[in-house]
PDB file of C-alpha atoms in Angstrom:
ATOM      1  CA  UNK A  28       0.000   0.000   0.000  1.00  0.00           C
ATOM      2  CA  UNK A  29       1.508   3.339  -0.738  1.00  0.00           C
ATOM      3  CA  UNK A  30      -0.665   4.744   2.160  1.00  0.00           C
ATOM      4  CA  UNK A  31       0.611   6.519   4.972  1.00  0.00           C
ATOM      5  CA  UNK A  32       0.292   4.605   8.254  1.00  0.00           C
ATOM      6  CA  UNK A  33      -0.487   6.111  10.990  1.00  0.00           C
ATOM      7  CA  UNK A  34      -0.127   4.995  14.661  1.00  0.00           C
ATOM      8  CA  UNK A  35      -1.890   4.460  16.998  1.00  0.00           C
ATOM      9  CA  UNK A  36      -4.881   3.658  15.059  1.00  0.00           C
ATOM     10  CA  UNK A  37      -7.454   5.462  18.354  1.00  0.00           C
ATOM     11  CA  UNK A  38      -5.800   7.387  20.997  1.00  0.00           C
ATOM     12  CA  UNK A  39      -8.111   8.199  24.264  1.00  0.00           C
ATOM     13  CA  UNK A  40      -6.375  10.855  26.694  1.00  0.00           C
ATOM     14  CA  UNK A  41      -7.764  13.533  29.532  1.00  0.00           C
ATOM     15  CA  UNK A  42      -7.909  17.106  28.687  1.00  0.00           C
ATOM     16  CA  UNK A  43      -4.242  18.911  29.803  1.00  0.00           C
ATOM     17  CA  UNK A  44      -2.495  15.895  28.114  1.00  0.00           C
ATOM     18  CA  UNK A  45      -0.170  16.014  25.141  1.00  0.00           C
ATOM     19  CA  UNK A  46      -1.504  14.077  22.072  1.00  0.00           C
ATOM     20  CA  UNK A  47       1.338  12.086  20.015  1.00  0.00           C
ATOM     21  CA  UNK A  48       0.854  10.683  17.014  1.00  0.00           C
ATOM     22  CA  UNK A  49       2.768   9.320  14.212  1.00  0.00           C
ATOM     23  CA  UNK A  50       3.029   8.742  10.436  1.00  0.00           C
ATOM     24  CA  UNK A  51       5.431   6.355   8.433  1.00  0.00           C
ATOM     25  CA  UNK A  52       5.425   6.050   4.822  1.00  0.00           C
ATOM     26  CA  UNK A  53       7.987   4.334   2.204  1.00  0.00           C
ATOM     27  CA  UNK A  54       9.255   6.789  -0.901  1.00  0.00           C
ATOM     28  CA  UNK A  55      10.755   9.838  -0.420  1.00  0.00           C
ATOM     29  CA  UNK A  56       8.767  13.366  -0.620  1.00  0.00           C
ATOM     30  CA  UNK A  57       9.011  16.592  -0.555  1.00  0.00           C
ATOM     31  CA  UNK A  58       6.470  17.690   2.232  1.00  0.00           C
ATOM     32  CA  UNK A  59       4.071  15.715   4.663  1.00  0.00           C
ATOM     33  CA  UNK A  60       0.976  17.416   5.760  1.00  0.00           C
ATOM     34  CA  UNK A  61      -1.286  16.899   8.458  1.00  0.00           C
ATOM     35  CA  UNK A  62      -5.158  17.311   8.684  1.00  0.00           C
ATOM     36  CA  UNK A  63      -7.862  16.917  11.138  1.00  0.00           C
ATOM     37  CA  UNK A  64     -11.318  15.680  10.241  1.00  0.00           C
ATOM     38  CA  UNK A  65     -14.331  16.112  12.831  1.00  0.00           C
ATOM     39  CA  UNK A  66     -16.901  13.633  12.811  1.00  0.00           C
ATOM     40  CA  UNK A  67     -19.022  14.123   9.950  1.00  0.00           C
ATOM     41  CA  UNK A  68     -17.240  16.857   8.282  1.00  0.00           C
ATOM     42  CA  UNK A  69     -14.300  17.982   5.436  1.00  0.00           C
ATOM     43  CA  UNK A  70     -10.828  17.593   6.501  1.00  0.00           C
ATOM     44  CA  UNK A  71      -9.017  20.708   7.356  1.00  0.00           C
ATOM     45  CA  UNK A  72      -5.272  21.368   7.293  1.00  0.00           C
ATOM     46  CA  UNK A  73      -3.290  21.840   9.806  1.00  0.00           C
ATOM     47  CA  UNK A  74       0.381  22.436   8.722  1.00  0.00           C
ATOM     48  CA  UNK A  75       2.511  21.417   6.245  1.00  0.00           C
ATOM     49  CA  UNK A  76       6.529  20.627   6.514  1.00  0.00           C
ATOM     50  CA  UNK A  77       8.463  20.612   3.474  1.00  0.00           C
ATOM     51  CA  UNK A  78      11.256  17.839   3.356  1.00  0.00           C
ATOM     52  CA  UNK A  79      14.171  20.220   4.851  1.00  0.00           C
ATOM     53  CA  UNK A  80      12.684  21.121   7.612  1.00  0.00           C
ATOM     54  CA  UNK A  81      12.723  19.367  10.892  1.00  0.00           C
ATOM     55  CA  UNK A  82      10.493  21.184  13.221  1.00  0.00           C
ATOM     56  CA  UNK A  83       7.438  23.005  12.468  1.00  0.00           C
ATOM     57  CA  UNK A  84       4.646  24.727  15.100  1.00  0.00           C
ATOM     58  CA  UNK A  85       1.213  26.094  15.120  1.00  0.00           C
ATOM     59  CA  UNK A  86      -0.151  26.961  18.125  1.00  0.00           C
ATOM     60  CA  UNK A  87      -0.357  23.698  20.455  1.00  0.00           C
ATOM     61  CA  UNK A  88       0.632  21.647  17.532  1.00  0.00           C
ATOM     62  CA  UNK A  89       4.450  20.468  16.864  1.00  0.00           C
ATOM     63  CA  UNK A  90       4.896  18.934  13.711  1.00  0.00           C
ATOM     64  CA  UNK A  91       8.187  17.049  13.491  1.00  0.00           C
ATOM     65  CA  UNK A  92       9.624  15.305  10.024  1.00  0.00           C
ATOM     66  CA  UNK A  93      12.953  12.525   9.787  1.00  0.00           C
ATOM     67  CA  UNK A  94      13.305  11.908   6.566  1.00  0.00           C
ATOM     68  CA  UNK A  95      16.209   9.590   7.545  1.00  0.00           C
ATOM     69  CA  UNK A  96      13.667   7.326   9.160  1.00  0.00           C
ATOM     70  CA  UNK A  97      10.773   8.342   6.577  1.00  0.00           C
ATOM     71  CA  UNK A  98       8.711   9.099   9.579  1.00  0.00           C
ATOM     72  CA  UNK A  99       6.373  12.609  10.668  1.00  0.00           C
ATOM     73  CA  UNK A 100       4.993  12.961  14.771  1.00  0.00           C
ATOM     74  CA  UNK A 101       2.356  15.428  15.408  1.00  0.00           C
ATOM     75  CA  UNK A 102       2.371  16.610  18.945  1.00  0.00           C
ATOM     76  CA  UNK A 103      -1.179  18.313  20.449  1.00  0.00           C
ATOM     77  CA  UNK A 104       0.051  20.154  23.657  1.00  0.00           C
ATOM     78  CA  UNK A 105      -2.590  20.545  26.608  1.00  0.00           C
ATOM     79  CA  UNK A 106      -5.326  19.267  24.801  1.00  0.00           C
ATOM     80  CA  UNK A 107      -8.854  19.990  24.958  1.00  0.00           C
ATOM     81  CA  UNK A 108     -12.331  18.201  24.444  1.00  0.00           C
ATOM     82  CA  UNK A 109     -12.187  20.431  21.176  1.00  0.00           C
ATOM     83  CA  UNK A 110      -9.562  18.696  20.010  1.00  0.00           C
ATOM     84  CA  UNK A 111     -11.425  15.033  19.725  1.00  0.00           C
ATOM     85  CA  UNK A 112     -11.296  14.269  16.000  1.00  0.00           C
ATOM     86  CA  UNK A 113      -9.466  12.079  13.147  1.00  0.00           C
ATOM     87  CA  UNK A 114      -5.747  13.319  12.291  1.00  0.00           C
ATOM     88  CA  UNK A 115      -4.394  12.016   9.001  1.00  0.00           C
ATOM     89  CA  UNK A 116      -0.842  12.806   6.940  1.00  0.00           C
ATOM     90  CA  UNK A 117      -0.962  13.188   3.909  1.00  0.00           C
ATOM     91  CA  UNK A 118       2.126  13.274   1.259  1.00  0.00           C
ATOM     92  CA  UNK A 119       2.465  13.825  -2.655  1.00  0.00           C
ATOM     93  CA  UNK A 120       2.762  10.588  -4.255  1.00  0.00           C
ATOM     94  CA  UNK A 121       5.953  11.370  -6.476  1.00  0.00           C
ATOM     95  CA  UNK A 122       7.560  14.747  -7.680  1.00  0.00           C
ATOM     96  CA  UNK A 123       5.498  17.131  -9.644  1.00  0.00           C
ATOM     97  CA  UNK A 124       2.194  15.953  -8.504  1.00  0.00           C
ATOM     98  CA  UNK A 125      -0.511  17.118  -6.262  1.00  0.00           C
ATOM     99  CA  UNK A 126      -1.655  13.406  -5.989  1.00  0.00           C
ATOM    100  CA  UNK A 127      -2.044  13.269  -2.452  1.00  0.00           C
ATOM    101  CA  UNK A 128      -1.432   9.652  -0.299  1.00  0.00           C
ATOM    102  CA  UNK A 129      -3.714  10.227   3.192  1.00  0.00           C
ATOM    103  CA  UNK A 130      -2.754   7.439   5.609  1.00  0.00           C
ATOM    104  CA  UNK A 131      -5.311   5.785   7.639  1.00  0.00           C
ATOM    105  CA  UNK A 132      -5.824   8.379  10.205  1.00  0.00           C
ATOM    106  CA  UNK A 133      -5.798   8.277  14.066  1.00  0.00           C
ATOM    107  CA  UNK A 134      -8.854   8.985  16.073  1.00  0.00           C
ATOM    108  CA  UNK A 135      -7.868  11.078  18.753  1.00  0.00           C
ATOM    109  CA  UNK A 136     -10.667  11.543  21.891  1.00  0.00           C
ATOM    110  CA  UNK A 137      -9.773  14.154  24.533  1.00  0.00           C
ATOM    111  CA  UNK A 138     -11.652  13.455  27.975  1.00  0.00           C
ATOM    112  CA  UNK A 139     -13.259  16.563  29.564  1.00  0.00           C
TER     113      UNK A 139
ATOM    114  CA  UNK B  30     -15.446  33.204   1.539  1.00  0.00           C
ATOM    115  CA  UNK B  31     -18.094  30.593   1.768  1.00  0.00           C
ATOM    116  CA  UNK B  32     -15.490  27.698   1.201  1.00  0.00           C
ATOM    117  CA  UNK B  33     -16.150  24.485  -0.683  1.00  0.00           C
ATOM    118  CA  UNK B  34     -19.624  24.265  -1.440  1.00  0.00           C
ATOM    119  CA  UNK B  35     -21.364  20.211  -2.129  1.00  0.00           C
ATOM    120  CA  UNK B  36     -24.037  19.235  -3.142  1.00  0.00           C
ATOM    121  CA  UNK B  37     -26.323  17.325  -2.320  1.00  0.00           C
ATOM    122  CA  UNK B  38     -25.235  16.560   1.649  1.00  0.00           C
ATOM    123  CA  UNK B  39     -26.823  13.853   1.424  1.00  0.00           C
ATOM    124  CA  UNK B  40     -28.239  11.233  -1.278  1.00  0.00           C
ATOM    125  CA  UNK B  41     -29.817   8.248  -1.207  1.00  0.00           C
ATOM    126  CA  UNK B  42     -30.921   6.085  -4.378  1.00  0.00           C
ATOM    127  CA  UNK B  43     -31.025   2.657  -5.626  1.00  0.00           C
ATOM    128  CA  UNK B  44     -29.085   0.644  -7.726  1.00  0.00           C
ATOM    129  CA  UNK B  45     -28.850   1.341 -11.241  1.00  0.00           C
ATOM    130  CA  UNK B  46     -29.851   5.009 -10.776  1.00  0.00           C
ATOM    131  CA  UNK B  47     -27.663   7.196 -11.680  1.00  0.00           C
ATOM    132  CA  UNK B  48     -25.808  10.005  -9.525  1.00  0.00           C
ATOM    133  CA  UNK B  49     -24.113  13.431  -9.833  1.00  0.00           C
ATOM    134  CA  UNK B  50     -22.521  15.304  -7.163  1.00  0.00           C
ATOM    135  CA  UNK B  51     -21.498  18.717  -7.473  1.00  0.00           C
ATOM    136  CA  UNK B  52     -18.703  21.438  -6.188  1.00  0.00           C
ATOM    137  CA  UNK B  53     -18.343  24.836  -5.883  1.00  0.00           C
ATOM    138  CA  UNK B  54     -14.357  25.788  -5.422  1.00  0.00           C
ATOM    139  CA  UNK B  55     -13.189  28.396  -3.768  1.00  0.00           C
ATOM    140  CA  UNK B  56     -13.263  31.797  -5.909  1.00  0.00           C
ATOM    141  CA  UNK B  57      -9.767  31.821  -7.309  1.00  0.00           C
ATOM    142  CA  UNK B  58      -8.345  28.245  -7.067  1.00  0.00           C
ATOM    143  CA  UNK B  59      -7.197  26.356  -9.735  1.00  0.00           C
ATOM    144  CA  UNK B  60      -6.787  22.916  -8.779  1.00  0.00           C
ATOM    145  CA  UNK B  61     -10.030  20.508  -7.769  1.00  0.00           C
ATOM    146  CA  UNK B  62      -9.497  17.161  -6.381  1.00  0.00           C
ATOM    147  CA  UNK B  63     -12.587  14.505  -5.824  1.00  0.00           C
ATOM    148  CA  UNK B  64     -11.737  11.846  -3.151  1.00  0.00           C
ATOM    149  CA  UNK B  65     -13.895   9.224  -1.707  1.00  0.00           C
ATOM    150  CA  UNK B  66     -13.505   8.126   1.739  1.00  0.00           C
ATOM    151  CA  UNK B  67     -14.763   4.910   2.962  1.00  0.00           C
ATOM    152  CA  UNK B  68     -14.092   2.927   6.169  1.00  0.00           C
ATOM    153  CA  UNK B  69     -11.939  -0.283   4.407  1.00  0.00           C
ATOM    154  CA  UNK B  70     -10.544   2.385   2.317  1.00  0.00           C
ATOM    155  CA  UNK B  71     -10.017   5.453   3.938  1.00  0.00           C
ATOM    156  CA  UNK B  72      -9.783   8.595   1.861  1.00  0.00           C
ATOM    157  CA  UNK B  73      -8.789   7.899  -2.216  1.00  0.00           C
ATOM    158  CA  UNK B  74      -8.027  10.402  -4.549  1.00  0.00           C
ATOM    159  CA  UNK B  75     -10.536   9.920  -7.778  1.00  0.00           C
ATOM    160  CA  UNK B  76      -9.620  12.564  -9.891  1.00  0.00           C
ATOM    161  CA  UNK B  77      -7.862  15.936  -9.921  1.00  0.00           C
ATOM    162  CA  UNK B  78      -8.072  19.077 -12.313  1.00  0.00           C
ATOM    163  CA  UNK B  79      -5.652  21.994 -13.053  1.00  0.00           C
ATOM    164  CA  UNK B  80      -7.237  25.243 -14.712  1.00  0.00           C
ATOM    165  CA  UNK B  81     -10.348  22.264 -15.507  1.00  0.00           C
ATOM    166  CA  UNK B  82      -8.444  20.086 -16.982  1.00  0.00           C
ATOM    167  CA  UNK B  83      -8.237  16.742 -15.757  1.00  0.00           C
ATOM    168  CA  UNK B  84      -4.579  16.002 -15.063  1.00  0.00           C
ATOM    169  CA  UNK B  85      -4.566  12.633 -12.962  1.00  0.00           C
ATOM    170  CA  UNK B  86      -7.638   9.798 -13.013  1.00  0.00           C
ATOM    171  CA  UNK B  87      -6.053   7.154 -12.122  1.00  0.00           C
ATOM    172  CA  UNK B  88      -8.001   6.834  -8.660  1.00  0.00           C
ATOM    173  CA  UNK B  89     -11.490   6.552 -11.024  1.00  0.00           C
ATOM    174  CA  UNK B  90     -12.695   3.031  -9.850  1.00  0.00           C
ATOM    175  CA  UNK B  91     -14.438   2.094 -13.318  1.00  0.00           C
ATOM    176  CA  UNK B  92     -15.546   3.453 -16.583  1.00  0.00           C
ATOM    177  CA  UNK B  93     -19.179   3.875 -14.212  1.00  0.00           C
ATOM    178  CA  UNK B  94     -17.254   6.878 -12.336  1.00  0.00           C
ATOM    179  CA  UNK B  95     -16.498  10.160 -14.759  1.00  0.00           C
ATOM    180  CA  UNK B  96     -15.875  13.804 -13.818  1.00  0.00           C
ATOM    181  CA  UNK B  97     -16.197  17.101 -15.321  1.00  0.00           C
ATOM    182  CA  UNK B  98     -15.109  20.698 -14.831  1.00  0.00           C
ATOM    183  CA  UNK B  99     -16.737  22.933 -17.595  1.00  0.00           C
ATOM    184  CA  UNK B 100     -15.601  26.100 -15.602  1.00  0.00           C
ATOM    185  CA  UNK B 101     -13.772  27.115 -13.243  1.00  0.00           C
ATOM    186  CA  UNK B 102     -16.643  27.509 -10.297  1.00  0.00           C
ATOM    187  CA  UNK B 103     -17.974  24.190 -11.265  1.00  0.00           C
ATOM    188  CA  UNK B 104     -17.238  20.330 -10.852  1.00  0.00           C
ATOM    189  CA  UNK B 105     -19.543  17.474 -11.663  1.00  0.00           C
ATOM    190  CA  UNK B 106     -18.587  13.725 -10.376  1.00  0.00           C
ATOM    191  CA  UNK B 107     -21.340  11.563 -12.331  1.00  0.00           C
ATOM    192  CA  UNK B 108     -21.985   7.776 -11.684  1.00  0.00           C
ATOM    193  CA  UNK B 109     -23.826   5.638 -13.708  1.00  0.00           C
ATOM    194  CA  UNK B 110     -24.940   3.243 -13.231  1.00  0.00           C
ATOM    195  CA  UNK B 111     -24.706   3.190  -9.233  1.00  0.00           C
ATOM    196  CA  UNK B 112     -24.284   0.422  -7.215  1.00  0.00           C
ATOM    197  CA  UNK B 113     -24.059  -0.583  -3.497  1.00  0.00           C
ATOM    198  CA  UNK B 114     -20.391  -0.571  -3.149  1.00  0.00           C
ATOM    199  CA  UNK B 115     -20.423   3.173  -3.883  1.00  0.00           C
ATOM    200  CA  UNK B 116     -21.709   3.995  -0.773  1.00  0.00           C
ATOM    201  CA  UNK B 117     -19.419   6.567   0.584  1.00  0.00           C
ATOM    202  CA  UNK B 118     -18.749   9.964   1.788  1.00  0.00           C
ATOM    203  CA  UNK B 119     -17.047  11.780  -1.793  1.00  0.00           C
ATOM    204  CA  UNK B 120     -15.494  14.955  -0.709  1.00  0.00           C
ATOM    205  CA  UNK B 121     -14.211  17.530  -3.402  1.00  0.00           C
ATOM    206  CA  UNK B 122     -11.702  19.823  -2.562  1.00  0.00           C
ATOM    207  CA  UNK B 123      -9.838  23.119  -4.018  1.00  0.00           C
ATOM    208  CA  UNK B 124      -6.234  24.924  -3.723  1.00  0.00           C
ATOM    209  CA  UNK B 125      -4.720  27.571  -5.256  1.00  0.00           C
ATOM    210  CA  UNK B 126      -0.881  26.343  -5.424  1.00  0.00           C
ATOM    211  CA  UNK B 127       0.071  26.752  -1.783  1.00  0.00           C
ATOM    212  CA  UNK B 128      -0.316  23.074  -1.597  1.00  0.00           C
ATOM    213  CA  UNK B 129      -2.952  23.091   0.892  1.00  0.00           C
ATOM    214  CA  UNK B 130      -5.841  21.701   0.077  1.00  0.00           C
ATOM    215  CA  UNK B 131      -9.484  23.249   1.174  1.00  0.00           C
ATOM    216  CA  UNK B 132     -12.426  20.043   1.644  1.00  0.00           C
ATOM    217  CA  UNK B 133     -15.611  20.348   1.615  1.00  0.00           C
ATOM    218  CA  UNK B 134     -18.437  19.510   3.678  1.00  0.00           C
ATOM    219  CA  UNK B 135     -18.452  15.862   1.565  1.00  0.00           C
ATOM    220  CA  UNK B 136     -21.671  14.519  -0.253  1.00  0.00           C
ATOM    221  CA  UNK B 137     -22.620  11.288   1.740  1.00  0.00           C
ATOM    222  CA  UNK B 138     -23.892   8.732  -0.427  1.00  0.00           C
ATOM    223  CA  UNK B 139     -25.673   5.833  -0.129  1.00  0.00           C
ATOM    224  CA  UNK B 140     -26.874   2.944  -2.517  1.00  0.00           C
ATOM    225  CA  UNK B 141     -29.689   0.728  -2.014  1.00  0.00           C
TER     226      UNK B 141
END
């Protein structure tokens, strides 16, 4: 499968907690993005990090990329109920497309 | 900016019928995707446009599945005929080369 894979698959935590989650995938890119997706709704991005870049934040989110290892984290800082939802990666399929590979998402549920 | 319009939010029809879903873009963008997201699945790229013209369709299940953009405010994903198995949530999206991709509120379909 050329899909991203997240892990874990479902993530429960309490609100105040820090929310890791991580993507792996298998060709080389040139940026890795990172959605959320409520229940019942679009997807909505969240940040992108381009291929030399290690570190990218956003608020309470801390996207980190290895390219060495082929492998993203996103990192939720004291999290809140709001931030229950599906997180996904997503990466361009080769060079010079927009084809976009979304992994299988984790479902993240923050505990008021 | 109202966003990525869809429509319908919802349909529901039987086998053998056929289906069209429609998008609005965002004012200004010039790249549409159509994905389809599914629980086995996940989300699949069907079909992506550049100025309206279709650049990749590989992710097009079947000669049942085509897609149009006659303009540049307008997107048609037609299916015909329908079956069960095309029950899903299809989500169209827009961008306007930033790489970041705006979704939809998805059309969720399902196939008696």
């Amino acid at each position: 499968s050329q899909q991203g894979e997240e892990d874990p698959q479902a993530l429960s935590i309490q609100e105040g907690e820090n929310a890791t989650m991580n993507c792996s995938y298998k060709t080389s890119i040139n940026n890795l993005q990172w959605y959320r997706q409520n229940s019942g709704r679009g997807l909505v991005h969240l940040i992108l990090i381009r291929s030399n870049e290690r570190e990218k934040h956003s608020g309470r989110l801390r996207v980190t990329l290895d390219t060495s290892k082929k492998s993203s984290s996103l990192l939720i800082t004291a999290s809140r109920a709001a931030d229950t939802a599906s997180y996904f990666c997503a990466r361009p399929s080769g060079s010079g497309t927009y084809k976009y590979i979304f992994g299988t998402g984790t479902r993240l549920k923050v505990l008021a | 900016d109202a966003g990525v319009i869809q429509s319908p939010r919802h349909e529901v029809t039987e086998m053998g019928q056929e289906v069209t879903l429609r998008c609005k873009p965002i004012s200004g963008h010039d790249y549409l995707f159509w994905y389809r997201q599914t629980m086995m699945r996940g989300l699949e790229l069907l079909i992506y446009f550049n100025n309206n013209v279709p650049i990749d369709d590989s992710g097009m299940p079947e000669d049942r599945f085509s897609a149009k953009m006659p303009n540049a405010s307008f997107s048609t994903l037609k299916i015909q005929p329908s079956e069960p198995r095309d029950s899903a949530v299809y989500f169209c999206a827009s961008m306007y080369g930033t790489d970041t991709q705006y979704f939809g509120p998805g059309t969720r379909l399902t196939v008696l």
